[in-house]
mmCIF file of C-alpha atoms in Angstrom:
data_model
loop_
_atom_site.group_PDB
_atom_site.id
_atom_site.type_symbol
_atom_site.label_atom_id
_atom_site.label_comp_id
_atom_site.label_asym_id
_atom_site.label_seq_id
_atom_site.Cartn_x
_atom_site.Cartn_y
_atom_site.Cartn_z
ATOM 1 C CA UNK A 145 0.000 0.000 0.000
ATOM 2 C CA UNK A 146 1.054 3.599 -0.592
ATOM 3 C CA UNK A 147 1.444 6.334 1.733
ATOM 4 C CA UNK A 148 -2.629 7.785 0.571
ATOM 5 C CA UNK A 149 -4.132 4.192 1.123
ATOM 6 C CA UNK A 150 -2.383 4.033 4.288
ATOM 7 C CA UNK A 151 -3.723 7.290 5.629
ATOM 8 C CA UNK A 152 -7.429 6.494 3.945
ATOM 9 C CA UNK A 153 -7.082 3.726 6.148
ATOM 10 C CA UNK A 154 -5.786 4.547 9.300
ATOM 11 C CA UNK A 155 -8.622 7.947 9.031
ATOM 12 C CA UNK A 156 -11.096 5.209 8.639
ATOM 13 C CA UNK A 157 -10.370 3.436 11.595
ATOM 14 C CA UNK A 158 -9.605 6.528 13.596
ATOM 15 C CA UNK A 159 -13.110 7.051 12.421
ATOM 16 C CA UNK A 160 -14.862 4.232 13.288
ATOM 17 C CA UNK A 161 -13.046 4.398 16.954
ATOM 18 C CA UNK A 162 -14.486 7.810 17.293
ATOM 19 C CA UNK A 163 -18.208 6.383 16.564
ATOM 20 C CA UNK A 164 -17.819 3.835 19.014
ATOM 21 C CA UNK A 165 -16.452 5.754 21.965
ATOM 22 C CA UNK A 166 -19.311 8.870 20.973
ATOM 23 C CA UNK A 167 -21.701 5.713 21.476
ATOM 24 C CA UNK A 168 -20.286 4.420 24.869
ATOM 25 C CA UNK A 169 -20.517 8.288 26.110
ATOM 26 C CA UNK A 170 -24.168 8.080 24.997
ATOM 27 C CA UNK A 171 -24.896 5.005 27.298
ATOM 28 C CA UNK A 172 -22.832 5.929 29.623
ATOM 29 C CA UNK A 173 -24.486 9.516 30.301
ATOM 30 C CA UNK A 174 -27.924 8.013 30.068
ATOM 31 C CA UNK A 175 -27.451 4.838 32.244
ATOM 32 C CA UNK A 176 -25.601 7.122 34.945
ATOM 33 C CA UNK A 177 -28.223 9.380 35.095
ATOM 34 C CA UNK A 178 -30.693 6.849 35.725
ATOM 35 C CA UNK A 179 -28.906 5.219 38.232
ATOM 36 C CA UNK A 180 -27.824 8.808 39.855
ATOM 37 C CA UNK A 181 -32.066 9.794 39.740
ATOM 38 C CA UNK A 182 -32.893 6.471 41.203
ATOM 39 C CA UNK A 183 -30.282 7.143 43.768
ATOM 40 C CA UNK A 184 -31.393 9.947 44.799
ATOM 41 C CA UNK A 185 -35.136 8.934 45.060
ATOM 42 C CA UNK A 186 -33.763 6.318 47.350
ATOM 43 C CA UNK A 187 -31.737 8.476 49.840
ATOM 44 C CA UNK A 188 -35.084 10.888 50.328
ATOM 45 C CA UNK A 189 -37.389 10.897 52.997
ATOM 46 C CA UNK A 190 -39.989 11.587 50.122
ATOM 47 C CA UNK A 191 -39.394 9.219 48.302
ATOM 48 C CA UNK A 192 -43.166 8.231 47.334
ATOM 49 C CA UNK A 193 -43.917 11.364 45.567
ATOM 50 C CA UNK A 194 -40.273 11.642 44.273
ATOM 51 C CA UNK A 195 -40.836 8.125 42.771
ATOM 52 C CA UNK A 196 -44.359 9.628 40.673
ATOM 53 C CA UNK A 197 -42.893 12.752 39.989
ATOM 54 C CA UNK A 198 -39.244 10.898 38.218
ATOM 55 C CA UNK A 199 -41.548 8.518 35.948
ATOM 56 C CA UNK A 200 -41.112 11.240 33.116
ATOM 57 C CA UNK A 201 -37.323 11.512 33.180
ATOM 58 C CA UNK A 202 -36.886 8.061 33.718
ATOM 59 C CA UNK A 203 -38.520 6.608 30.749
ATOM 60 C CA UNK A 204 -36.728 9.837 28.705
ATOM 61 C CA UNK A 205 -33.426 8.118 29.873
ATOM 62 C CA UNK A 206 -34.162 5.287 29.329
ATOM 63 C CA UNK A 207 -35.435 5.630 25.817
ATOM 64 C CA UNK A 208 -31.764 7.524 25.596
ATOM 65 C CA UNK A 209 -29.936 4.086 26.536
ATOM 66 C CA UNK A 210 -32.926 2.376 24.333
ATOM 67 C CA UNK A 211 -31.152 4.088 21.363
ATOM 68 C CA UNK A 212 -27.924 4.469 21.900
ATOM 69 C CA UNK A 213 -27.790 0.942 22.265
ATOM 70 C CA UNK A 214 -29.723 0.162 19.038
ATOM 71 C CA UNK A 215 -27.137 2.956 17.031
ATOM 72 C CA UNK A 216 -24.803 -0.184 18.090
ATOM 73 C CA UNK A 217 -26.660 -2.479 15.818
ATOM 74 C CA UNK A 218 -26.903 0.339 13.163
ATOM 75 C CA UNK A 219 -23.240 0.780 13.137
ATOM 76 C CA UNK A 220 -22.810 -3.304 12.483
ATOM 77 C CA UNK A 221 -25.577 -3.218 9.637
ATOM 78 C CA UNK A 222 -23.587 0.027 8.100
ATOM 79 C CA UNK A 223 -20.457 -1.905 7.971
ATOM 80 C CA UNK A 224 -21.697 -5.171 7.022
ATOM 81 C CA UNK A 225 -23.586 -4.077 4.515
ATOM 82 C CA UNK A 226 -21.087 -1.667 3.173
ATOM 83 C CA UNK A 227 -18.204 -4.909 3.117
ATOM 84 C CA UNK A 228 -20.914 -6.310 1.518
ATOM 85 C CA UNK A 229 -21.173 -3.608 -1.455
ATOM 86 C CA UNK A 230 -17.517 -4.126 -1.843
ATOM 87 C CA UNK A 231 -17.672 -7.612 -2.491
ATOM 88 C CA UNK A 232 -20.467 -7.971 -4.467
ATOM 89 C CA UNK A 233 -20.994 -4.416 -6.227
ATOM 90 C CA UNK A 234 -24.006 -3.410 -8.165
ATOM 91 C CA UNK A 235 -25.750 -7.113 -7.783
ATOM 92 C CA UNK A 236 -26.374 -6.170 -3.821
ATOM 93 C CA UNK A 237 -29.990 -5.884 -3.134
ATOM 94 C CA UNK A 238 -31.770 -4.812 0.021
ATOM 95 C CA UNK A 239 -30.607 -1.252 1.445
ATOM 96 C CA UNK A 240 -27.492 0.542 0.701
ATOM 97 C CA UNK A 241 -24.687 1.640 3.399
ATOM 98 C CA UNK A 242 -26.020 5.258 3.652
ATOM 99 C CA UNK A 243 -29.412 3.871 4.645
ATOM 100 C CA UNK A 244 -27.964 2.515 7.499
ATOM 101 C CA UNK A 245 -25.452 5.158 8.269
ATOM 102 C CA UNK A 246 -28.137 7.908 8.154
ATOM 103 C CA UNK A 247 -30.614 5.999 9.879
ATOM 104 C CA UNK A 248 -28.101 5.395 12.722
ATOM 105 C CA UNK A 249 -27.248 9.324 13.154
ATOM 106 C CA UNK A 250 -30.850 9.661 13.405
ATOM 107 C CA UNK A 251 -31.251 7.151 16.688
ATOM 108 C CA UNK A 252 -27.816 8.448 17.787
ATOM 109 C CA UNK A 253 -29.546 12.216 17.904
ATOM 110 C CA UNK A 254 -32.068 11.097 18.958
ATOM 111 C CA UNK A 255 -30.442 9.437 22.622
ATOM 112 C CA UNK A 256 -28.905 12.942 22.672
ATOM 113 C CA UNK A 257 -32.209 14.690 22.734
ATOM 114 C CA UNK A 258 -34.007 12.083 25.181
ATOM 115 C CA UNK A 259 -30.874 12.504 27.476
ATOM 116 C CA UNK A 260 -31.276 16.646 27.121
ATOM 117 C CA UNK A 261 -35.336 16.208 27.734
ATOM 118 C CA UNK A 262 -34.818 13.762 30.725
ATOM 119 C CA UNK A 263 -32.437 16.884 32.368
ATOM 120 C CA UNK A 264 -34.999 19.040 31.890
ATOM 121 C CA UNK A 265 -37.881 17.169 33.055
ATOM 122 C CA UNK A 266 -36.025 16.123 35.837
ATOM 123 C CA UNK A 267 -34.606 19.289 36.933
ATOM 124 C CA UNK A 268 -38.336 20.886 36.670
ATOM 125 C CA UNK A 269 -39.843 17.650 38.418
ATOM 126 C CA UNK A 270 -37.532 17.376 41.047
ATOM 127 C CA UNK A 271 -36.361 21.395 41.431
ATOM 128 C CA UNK A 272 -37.260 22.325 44.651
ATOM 129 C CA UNK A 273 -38.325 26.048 44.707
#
């Protein structure tokens, strides 16, 4: 390989690496702030009325992991079907590569915005004035 293929290469994996951990962060920040809200239902005296009022940001959060976790299986079907393209060219059927890659920003956005909407609903839920 020359010195272009080499760098096309190691930019793709560099790439791909990036995805991954940007996916990881996503479940991460969602998971921990489930745990952290349930947490902190559990250390209150209130918690029976905490527990009602966190339903909201707790599904929100948890549709966040929900996604994050299926932008996982997105990234797979991107990659498989894009080694796939490679191999077999124009005779592929079924969806192409960019389906899946712009279908997986989509559900990646998307656990952004449920994680941004769970902070919000908690913080007005829980906010104590």
């Amino acid at each position: 390989m020359g010195f272009d293929e080499d760098q096309a290469l190691e930019t793709y994996k560099s790439m791909i690496s990036v995805g991954t951990e940007a996916l990881k962060a996503l479940q991460l920040i969602n998971g921990g702030a489930i745990v952290a809200l349930l947490a902190y239902i559990g250390q209150s005296s209130e918690r029976p009325q905490l527990a009602a009022l966190a339903t909201k940001p707790l599904s929100l959060f948890l549709g966040g992991l929900v996604a994050a976790t299926l932008a996982f299986l997105g990234t797979y079907l991107t990659q498989f079907t894009l080694l796939n393209e490679f191999f077999k060219g124009p005779s592929l059927r079924g969806p192409k590569h960019m389906t899946w890659l712009l279908t997986t920003i989509v559900i990646t956005l998307a656990s952004l915005v449920l994680f941004a909407c769970g902070a919000f609903a908690a913080v007005a839920a829980l906010g104590h004035p």
